PDB file of C-alpha atoms in Angstrom:
ATOM      1  CA  UNK A   1     -80.597 -42.194-108.511  1.00 47.00           C
ATOM      2  CA  UNK A   2     -83.474 -44.284-107.218  1.00 51.00           C
ATOM      3  CA  UNK A   3     -83.254 -44.986-103.487  1.00 59.00           C
ATOM      4  CA  UNK A   4     -82.995 -48.575-102.340  1.00 62.00           C
ATOM      5  CA  UNK A   5     -86.223 -49.746-100.643  1.00 68.00           C
ATOM      6  CA  UNK A   6     -86.019 -50.100 -96.872  1.00 76.00           C
ATOM      7  CA  UNK A   7     -86.473 -53.419 -95.102  1.00 79.00           C
ATOM      8  CA  UNK A   8     -88.876 -52.594 -92.289  1.00 79.00           C
ATOM      9  CA  UNK A   9     -90.799 -54.760 -89.816  1.00 76.00           C
ATOM     10  CA  UNK A  10     -94.094 -54.079 -87.993  1.00 78.00           C
ATOM     11  CA  UNK A  11     -93.580 -51.483 -85.272  1.00 79.00           C
ATOM     12  CA  UNK A  12     -90.408 -50.048 -86.827  1.00 85.00           C
ATOM     13  CA  UNK A  13     -89.828 -46.297 -86.980  1.00 89.00           C
ATOM     14  CA  UNK A  14     -87.414 -44.865 -89.550  1.00 87.00           C
ATOM     15  CA  UNK A  15     -86.146 -41.305 -89.797  1.00 85.00           C
ATOM     16  CA  UNK A  16     -83.440 -39.678 -91.893  1.00 88.00           C
ATOM     17  CA  UNK A  17     -81.311 -36.583 -91.277  1.00 90.00           C
ATOM     18  CA  UNK A  18     -84.142 -34.538 -92.788  1.00 93.00           C
ATOM     19  CA  UNK A  19     -87.928 -34.691 -92.890  1.00 93.00           C
ATOM     20  CA  UNK A  20     -88.814 -37.363 -95.445  1.00 91.00           C
ATOM     21  CA  UNK A  21     -91.131 -36.124 -98.199  1.00 93.00           C
ATOM     22  CA  UNK A  22     -94.069 -38.112 -99.550  1.00 90.00           C
ATOM     23  CA  UNK A  23     -92.190 -38.694-102.812  1.00 88.00           C
ATOM     24  CA  UNK A  24     -89.153 -40.057-100.951  1.00 88.00           C
ATOM     25  CA  UNK A  25     -91.448 -42.164 -98.774  1.00 88.00           C
ATOM     26  CA  UNK A  26     -92.947 -43.942-101.787  1.00 84.00           C
ATOM     27  CA  UNK A  27     -89.460 -44.758-103.055  1.00 84.00           C
ATOM     28  CA  UNK A  28     -88.132 -45.913 -99.682  1.00 85.00           C
ATOM     29  CA  UNK A  29     -91.157 -48.107 -98.920  1.00 82.00           C
ATOM     30  CA  UNK A  30     -91.451 -49.799-102.302  1.00 70.00           C
ATOM     31  CA  UNK A  31     -92.970 -53.000-100.936  1.00 62.00           C
ATOM     32  CA  UNK A  32     -96.672 -53.831-101.073  1.00 65.00           C
ATOM     33  CA  UNK A  33     -96.295 -55.957 -97.929  1.00 63.00           C
ATOM     34  CA  UNK A  34     -94.979 -53.017 -95.852  1.00 70.00           C
ATOM     35  CA  UNK A  35     -97.879 -51.396 -93.964  1.00 82.00           C
ATOM     36  CA  UNK A  36     -96.293 -47.982 -93.356  1.00 86.00           C
ATOM     37  CA  UNK A  37     -97.375 -44.374 -92.941  1.00 87.00           C
ATOM     38  CA  UNK A  38     -95.458 -41.108 -93.123  1.00 90.00           C
ATOM     39  CA  UNK A  39     -96.036 -38.960 -90.032  1.00 90.00           C
ATOM     40  CA  UNK A  40     -94.372 -35.548 -89.863  1.00 88.00           C
ATOM     41  CA  UNK A  41     -91.578 -36.740 -92.152  1.00 90.00           C
ATOM     42  CA  UNK A  42     -90.950 -39.981 -90.207  1.00 92.00           C
ATOM     43  CA  UNK A  43     -91.819 -43.480 -91.494  1.00 89.00           C
ATOM     44  CA  UNK A  44     -93.882 -45.544 -89.043  1.00 88.00           C
ATOM     45  CA  UNK A  45     -94.728 -49.186 -89.766  1.00 86.00           C
ATOM     46  CA  UNK A  46     -98.070 -50.201 -88.292  1.00 80.00           C
ATOM     47  CA  UNK A  47     -98.382 -53.213 -86.015  1.00 78.00           C
ATOM     48  CA  UNK A  48    -100.779 -56.090 -86.770  1.00 77.00           C
ATOM     49  CA  UNK A  49    -104.398 -55.449 -85.822  1.00 81.00           C
ATOM     50  CA  UNK A  50    -106.714 -57.626 -83.737  1.00 88.00           C
ATOM     51  CA  UNK A  51    -109.137 -60.173 -85.126  1.00 90.00           C
ATOM     52  CA  UNK A  52    -112.054 -58.027 -83.870  1.00 92.00           C
ATOM     53  CA  UNK A  53    -110.768 -55.153 -85.982  1.00 91.00           C
ATOM     54  CA  UNK A  54    -110.352 -57.344 -89.061  1.00 93.00           C
ATOM     55  CA  UNK A  55    -113.791 -58.910 -88.744  1.00 95.00           C
ATOM     56  CA  UNK A  56    -115.580 -55.558 -88.596  1.00 95.00           C
ATOM     57  CA  UNK A  57    -113.357 -54.260 -91.395  1.00 95.00           C
ATOM     58  CA  UNK A  58    -114.077 -57.284 -93.593  1.00 95.00           C
ATOM     59  CA  UNK A  59    -117.850 -56.989 -93.224  1.00 97.00           C
ATOM     60  CA  UNK A  60    -118.090 -53.214 -93.594  1.00 97.00           C
ATOM     61  CA  UNK A  61    -115.626 -53.008 -96.489  1.00 97.00           C
ATOM     62  CA  UNK A  62    -117.472 -55.771 -98.306  1.00 97.00           C
ATOM     63  CA  UNK A  63    -120.821 -54.051 -97.729  1.00 97.00           C
ATOM     64  CA  UNK A  64    -119.718 -50.592 -98.845  1.00 97.00           C
ATOM     65  CA  UNK A  65    -117.627 -51.737-101.814  1.00 97.00           C
ATOM     66  CA  UNK A  66    -120.345 -54.101-103.113  1.00 97.00           C
ATOM     67  CA  UNK A  67    -123.040 -51.439-102.835  1.00 97.00           C
ATOM     68  CA  UNK A  68    -120.904 -48.693-104.404  1.00 97.00           C
ATOM     69  CA  UNK A  69    -119.910 -50.951-107.300  1.00 96.00           C
ATOM     70  CA  UNK A  70    -123.481 -52.110-107.914  1.00 95.00           C
ATOM     71  CA  UNK A  71    -124.782 -48.532-107.931  1.00 95.00           C
ATOM     72  CA  UNK A  72    -121.794 -47.176-109.912  1.00 96.00           C
ATOM     73  CA  UNK A  73    -121.213 -44.469-107.317  1.00 97.00           C
ATOM     74  CA  UNK A  74    -117.425 -44.320-107.306  1.00 96.00           C
ATOM     75  CA  UNK A  75    -114.397 -46.115-105.882  1.00 96.00           C
ATOM     76  CA  UNK A  76    -113.861 -47.811-102.506  1.00 96.00           C
ATOM     77  CA  UNK A  77    -110.395 -48.645-101.221  1.00 94.00           C
ATOM     78  CA  UNK A  78    -109.169 -50.462 -98.124  1.00 85.00           C
ATOM     79  CA  UNK A  79    -106.448 -49.907 -95.584  1.00 77.00           C
ATOM     80  CA  UNK A  80    -103.529 -50.118 -98.044  1.00 81.00           C
ATOM     81  CA  UNK A  81    -104.427 -47.016-100.067  1.00 86.00           C
ATOM     82  CA  UNK A  82    -102.736 -43.864 -98.790  1.00 88.00           C
ATOM     83  CA  UNK A  83    -104.232 -40.404 -98.466  1.00 93.00           C
ATOM     84  CA  UNK A  84    -101.719 -37.609 -99.017  1.00 91.00           C
ATOM     85  CA  UNK A  85    -102.137 -34.969 -96.296  1.00 90.00           C
ATOM     86  CA  UNK A  86     -99.222 -32.738 -97.235  1.00 87.00           C
ATOM     87  CA  UNK A  87     -95.576 -32.729 -98.213  1.00 89.00           C
ATOM     88  CA  UNK A  88     -94.459 -34.796 -95.196  1.00 90.00           C
ATOM     89  CA  UNK A  89     -97.584 -36.783 -94.274  1.00 90.00           C
ATOM     90  CA  UNK A  90     -99.433 -39.776 -95.694  1.00 88.00           C
ATOM     91  CA  UNK A  91    -102.100 -41.838 -93.901  1.00 90.00           C
ATOM     92  CA  UNK A  92    -103.798 -45.215 -94.445  1.00 91.00           C
ATOM     93  CA  UNK A  93    -107.504 -44.998 -93.510  1.00 93.00           C
ATOM     94  CA  UNK A  94    -109.297 -48.288 -92.931  1.00 94.00           C
ATOM     95  CA  UNK A  95    -111.910 -47.556 -95.629  1.00 96.00           C
ATOM     96  CA  UNK A  96    -112.278 -44.645 -98.026  1.00 96.00           C
ATOM     97  CA  UNK A  97    -114.674 -43.683-100.808  1.00 97.00           C
ATOM     98  CA  UNK A  98    -114.109 -41.338-103.744  1.00 97.00           C
ATOM     99  CA  UNK A  99    -117.116 -40.373-105.876  1.00 96.00           C
ATOM    100  CA  UNK A 100    -116.981 -41.089-109.616  1.00 95.00           C
ATOM    101  CA  UNK A 101    -116.793 -37.407-110.548  1.00 94.00           C
ATOM    102  CA  UNK A 102    -113.637 -37.030-108.411  1.00 94.00           C
ATOM    103  CA  UNK A 103    -111.858 -40.191-109.559  1.00 91.00           C
ATOM    104  CA  UNK A 104    -108.990 -38.133-110.992  1.00 92.00           C
ATOM    105  CA  UNK A 105    -107.739 -37.742-107.396  1.00 91.00           C
ATOM    106  CA  UNK A 106    -106.671 -41.398-107.386  1.00 91.00           C
ATOM    107  CA  UNK A 107    -103.026 -41.740-108.355  1.00 88.00           C
ATOM    108  CA  UNK A 108    -100.704 -44.713-108.552  1.00 84.00           C
ATOM    109  CA  UNK A 109     -99.615 -44.516-104.906  1.00 83.00           C
ATOM    110  CA  UNK A 110    -102.168 -42.340-103.119  1.00 89.00           C
ATOM    111  CA  UNK A 111    -105.275 -40.195-103.097  1.00 92.00           C
ATOM    112  CA  UNK A 112    -104.129 -36.634-103.834  1.00 90.00           C
ATOM    113  CA  UNK A 113    -106.967 -34.798-102.139  1.00 91.00           C
ATOM    114  CA  UNK A 114    -109.805 -35.389 -99.673  1.00 95.00           C
ATOM    115  CA  UNK A 115    -111.812 -38.610-100.092  1.00 96.00           C
ATOM    116  CA  UNK A 116    -115.574 -38.100 -99.863  1.00 97.00           C
ATOM    117  CA  UNK A 117    -115.875 -40.582 -96.991  1.00 97.00           C
ATOM    118  CA  UNK A 118    -113.505 -42.233 -94.524  1.00 97.00           C
ATOM    119  CA  UNK A 119    -114.167 -44.961 -91.938  1.00 97.00           C
ATOM    120  CA  UNK A 120    -111.718 -45.643 -89.111  1.00 95.00           C
ATOM    121  CA  UNK A 121    -112.086 -48.756 -86.942  1.00 95.00           C
ATOM    122  CA  UNK A 122    -110.939 -48.528 -83.321  1.00 94.00           C
ATOM    123  CA  UNK A 123    -110.096 -51.692 -81.362  1.00 91.00           C
ATOM    124  CA  UNK A 124    -107.906 -50.349 -78.514  1.00 88.00           C
ATOM    125  CA  UNK A 125    -107.202 -47.281 -76.388  1.00 88.00           C
ATOM    126  CA  UNK A 126    -104.149 -46.385 -78.483  1.00 86.00           C
ATOM    127  CA  UNK A 127    -106.171 -46.882 -81.649  1.00 87.00           C
ATOM    128  CA  UNK A 128    -108.794 -44.486 -80.313  1.00 90.00           C
ATOM    129  CA  UNK A 129    -106.154 -41.806 -79.676  1.00 90.00           C
ATOM    130  CA  UNK A 130    -104.774 -42.219 -83.190  1.00 88.00           C
ATOM    131  CA  UNK A 131    -108.227 -42.052 -84.764  1.00 90.00           C
ATOM    132  CA  UNK A 132    -109.112 -38.836 -82.931  1.00 91.00           C
ATOM    133  CA  UNK A 133    -105.764 -37.279 -83.850  1.00 89.00           C
ATOM    134  CA  UNK A 134    -106.352 -38.162 -87.493  1.00 90.00           C
ATOM    135  CA  UNK A 135    -109.716 -36.400 -87.454  1.00 92.00           C
ATOM    136  CA  UNK A 136    -107.911 -33.064 -87.072  1.00 90.00           C
ATOM    137  CA  UNK A 137    -105.781 -33.947 -90.105  1.00 92.00           C
ATOM    138  CA  UNK A 138    -108.781 -35.067 -92.155  1.00 93.00           C
ATOM    139  CA  UNK A 139    -110.601 -31.867 -91.207  1.00 94.00           C
ATOM    140  CA  UNK A 140    -107.690 -29.738 -92.443  1.00 92.00           C
ATOM    141  CA  UNK A 141    -107.647 -31.757 -95.680  1.00 93.00           C
ATOM    142  CA  UNK A 142    -111.392 -31.256 -96.143  1.00 94.00           C
ATOM    143  CA  UNK A 143    -112.785 -34.798 -95.798  1.00 96.00           C
ATOM    144  CA  UNK A 144    -116.557 -34.167 -95.495  1.00 96.00           C
ATOM    145  CA  UNK A 145    -117.658 -37.336 -93.654  1.00 97.00           C
ATOM    146  CA  UNK A 146    -115.970 -39.695 -91.177  1.00 97.00           C
ATOM    147  CA  UNK A 147    -117.310 -42.777 -89.404  1.00 97.00           C
ATOM    148  CA  UNK A 148    -115.394 -43.689 -86.239  1.00 97.00           C
ATOM    149  CA  UNK A 149    -116.270 -47.270 -85.267  1.00 97.00           C
ATOM    150  CA  UNK A 150    -115.218 -47.893 -81.659  1.00 96.00           C
ATOM    151  CA  UNK A 151    -115.414 -51.638 -80.990  1.00 96.00           C
ATOM    152  CA  UNK A 152    -114.509 -51.667 -77.243  1.00 95.00           C
ATOM    153  CA  UNK A 153    -117.119 -48.993 -76.499  1.00 96.00           C
ATOM    154  CA  UNK A 154    -119.567 -50.300 -79.095  1.00 97.00           C
ATOM    155  CA  UNK A 155    -120.005 -46.741 -80.305  1.00 97.00           C
ATOM    156  CA  UNK A 156    -120.452 -45.459 -83.848  1.00 97.00           C
ATOM    157  CA  UNK A 157    -119.707 -41.761 -84.295  1.00 97.00           C
ATOM    158  CA  UNK A 158    -120.541 -40.052 -87.581  1.00 97.00           C
ATOM    159  CA  UNK A 159    -118.805 -36.718 -88.136  1.00 97.00           C
ATOM    160  CA  UNK A 160    -119.575 -34.200 -90.846  1.00 96.00           C
ATOM    161  CA  UNK A 161    -117.432 -31.230 -91.782  1.00 94.00           C
ATOM    162  CA  UNK A 162    -118.933 -27.893 -90.803  1.00 91.00           C
ATOM    163  CA  UNK A 163    -118.797 -24.895 -93.125  1.00 85.00           C
ATOM    164  CA  UNK A 164    -116.370 -23.084 -90.851  1.00 78.00           C
ATOM    165  CA  UNK A 165    -114.098 -26.123 -90.457  1.00 79.00           C
ATOM    166  CA  UNK A 166    -114.045 -28.795 -87.773  1.00 88.00           C
ATOM    167  CA  UNK A 167    -116.406 -31.731 -87.407  1.00 93.00           C
ATOM    168  CA  UNK A 168    -119.918 -31.866 -86.011  1.00 94.00           C
ATOM    169  CA  UNK A 169    -121.166 -35.238 -84.669  1.00 95.00           C
ATOM    170  CA  UNK A 170    -124.483 -36.064 -86.340  1.00 95.00           C
ATOM    171  CA  UNK A 171    -124.793 -39.594 -84.911  1.00 96.00           C
ATOM    172  CA  UNK A 172    -123.221 -41.126 -81.820  1.00 96.00           C
ATOM    173  CA  UNK A 173    -124.792 -44.297 -80.498  1.00 97.00           C
ATOM    174  CA  UNK A 174    -124.470 -48.061 -80.181  1.00 97.00           C
ATOM    175  CA  UNK A 175    -127.830 -48.712 -81.815  1.00 97.00           C
ATOM    176  CA  UNK A 176    -130.022 -47.132 -84.429  1.00 97.00           C
ATOM    177  CA  UNK A 177    -130.207 -46.447 -88.145  1.00 97.00           C
ATOM    178  CA  UNK A 178    -127.333 -44.432 -89.608  1.00 97.00           C
ATOM    179  CA  UNK A 179    -127.159 -43.026 -93.132  1.00 96.00           C
ATOM    180  CA  UNK A 180    -124.206 -41.740 -95.098  1.00 96.00           C
ATOM    181  CA  UNK A 181    -124.458 -38.243 -96.496  1.00 94.00           C
ATOM    182  CA  UNK A 182    -121.744 -38.870 -99.100  1.00 96.00           C
ATOM    183  CA  UNK A 183    -122.418 -42.451-100.269  1.00 97.00           C
ATOM    184  CA  UNK A 184    -125.906 -41.991-101.655  1.00 95.00           C
ATOM    185  CA  UNK A 185    -128.317 -44.683-100.445  1.00 95.00           C
ATOM    186  CA  UNK A 186    -125.964 -46.312 -97.916  1.00 96.00           C
ATOM    187  CA  UNK A 187    -127.531 -46.991 -94.534  1.00 96.00           C
ATOM    188  CA  UNK A 188    -127.135 -49.604 -91.825  1.00 96.00           C
ATOM    189  CA  UNK A 189    -127.945 -50.237 -88.194  1.00 97.00           C
ATOM    190  CA  UNK A 190    -125.126 -49.438 -85.780  1.00 97.00           C
ATOM    191  CA  UNK A 191    -125.766 -52.552 -83.699  1.00 97.00           C
ATOM    192  CA  UNK A 192    -124.841 -54.774 -86.660  1.00 97.00           C
ATOM    193  CA  UNK A 193    -121.217 -53.722 -86.187  1.00 97.00           C
ATOM    194  CA  UNK A 194    -120.997 -55.302 -82.710  1.00 96.00           C
ATOM    195  CA  UNK A 195    -122.819 -58.541 -83.512  1.00 95.00           C
ATOM    196  CA  UNK A 196    -121.093 -61.907 -83.665  1.00 93.00           C
ATOM    197  CA  UNK A 197    -120.272 -62.885 -87.231  1.00 90.00           C
ATOM    198  CA  UNK A 198    -122.925 -65.604 -87.371  1.00 92.00           C
ATOM    199  CA  UNK A 199    -125.660 -63.197 -86.198  1.00 94.00           C
ATOM    200  CA  UNK A 200    -124.745 -60.202 -88.359  1.00 95.00           C
ATOM    201  CA  UNK A 201    -126.834 -59.750 -91.535  1.00 96.00           C
ATOM    202  CA  UNK A 202    -125.210 -61.143 -94.666  1.00 96.00           C
ATOM    203  CA  UNK A 203    -123.659 -58.487 -96.873  1.00 96.00           C
ATOM    204  CA  UNK A 204    -125.582 -59.603 -99.954  1.00 95.00           C
ATOM    205  CA  UNK A 205    -128.959 -59.344 -98.204  1.00 96.00           C
ATOM    206  CA  UNK A 206    -128.220 -55.811 -96.970  1.00 96.00           C
ATOM    207  CA  UNK A 207    -126.966 -54.690-100.394  1.00 96.00           C
ATOM    208  CA  UNK A 208    -130.008 -56.124-102.176  1.00 95.00           C
ATOM    209  CA  UNK A 209    -132.316 -54.285 -99.768  1.00 94.00           C
ATOM    210  CA  UNK A 210    -130.436 -51.013-100.249  1.00 95.00           C
ATOM    211  CA  UNK A 211    -130.514 -51.353-104.023  1.00 93.00           C
ATOM    212  CA  UNK A 212    -134.262 -51.983-104.080  1.00 91.00           C
ATOM    213  CA  UNK A 213    -134.791 -48.906-101.935  1.00 88.00           C
ATOM    214  CA  UNK A 214    -132.419 -46.757-104.007  1.00 84.00           C
ATOM    215  CA  UNK A 215    -134.096 -47.731-107.276  1.00 78.00           C
ATOM    216  CA  UNK A 216    -137.526 -47.084-105.816  1.00 71.00           C
TER     217      UNK A 216
END
């Protein structure tokens, strides 16, 4: 019989008398308003994020999704699309990209395999610890490129998966031009991420410039 969905609030932790599987998790948390992850067989509901986090997320998600759609490169999803890490683990990256040729990985409830690109936005010390811990999980899954955007430190770290496993930092700075290796044609300046909203370049102007450059 189908399990009755749980009623969970931000910050709640729920565990059963056994490690909850991903399939059970999707039945128990059958509510689009519940922002939950499955960690080692335990359901953890995320707490609300800061306005700084949401502002950077809004701008970067809009930029990447608009560019990817315009160039027909694949699919971009936000922080409510899960990535299945294993039988007892499911995570919610801030931003992920799956190339068109790998679109079959996208299921009804999650991405069943490694996205081509993941961005995680850090706005606190605890958020930084979680982001770094997730990088080990993403490495084991085989995610080839991660951007860690650390707002308090104003530091953008770009990690690429090495052939032997584990990530190699290819960019780590507060300023400078950074290019994605997996989203063809995507580039931006790191300092844009820390700018006040009214000073940051408009998404449409950046996308138009990238498209002109990509089309030669």
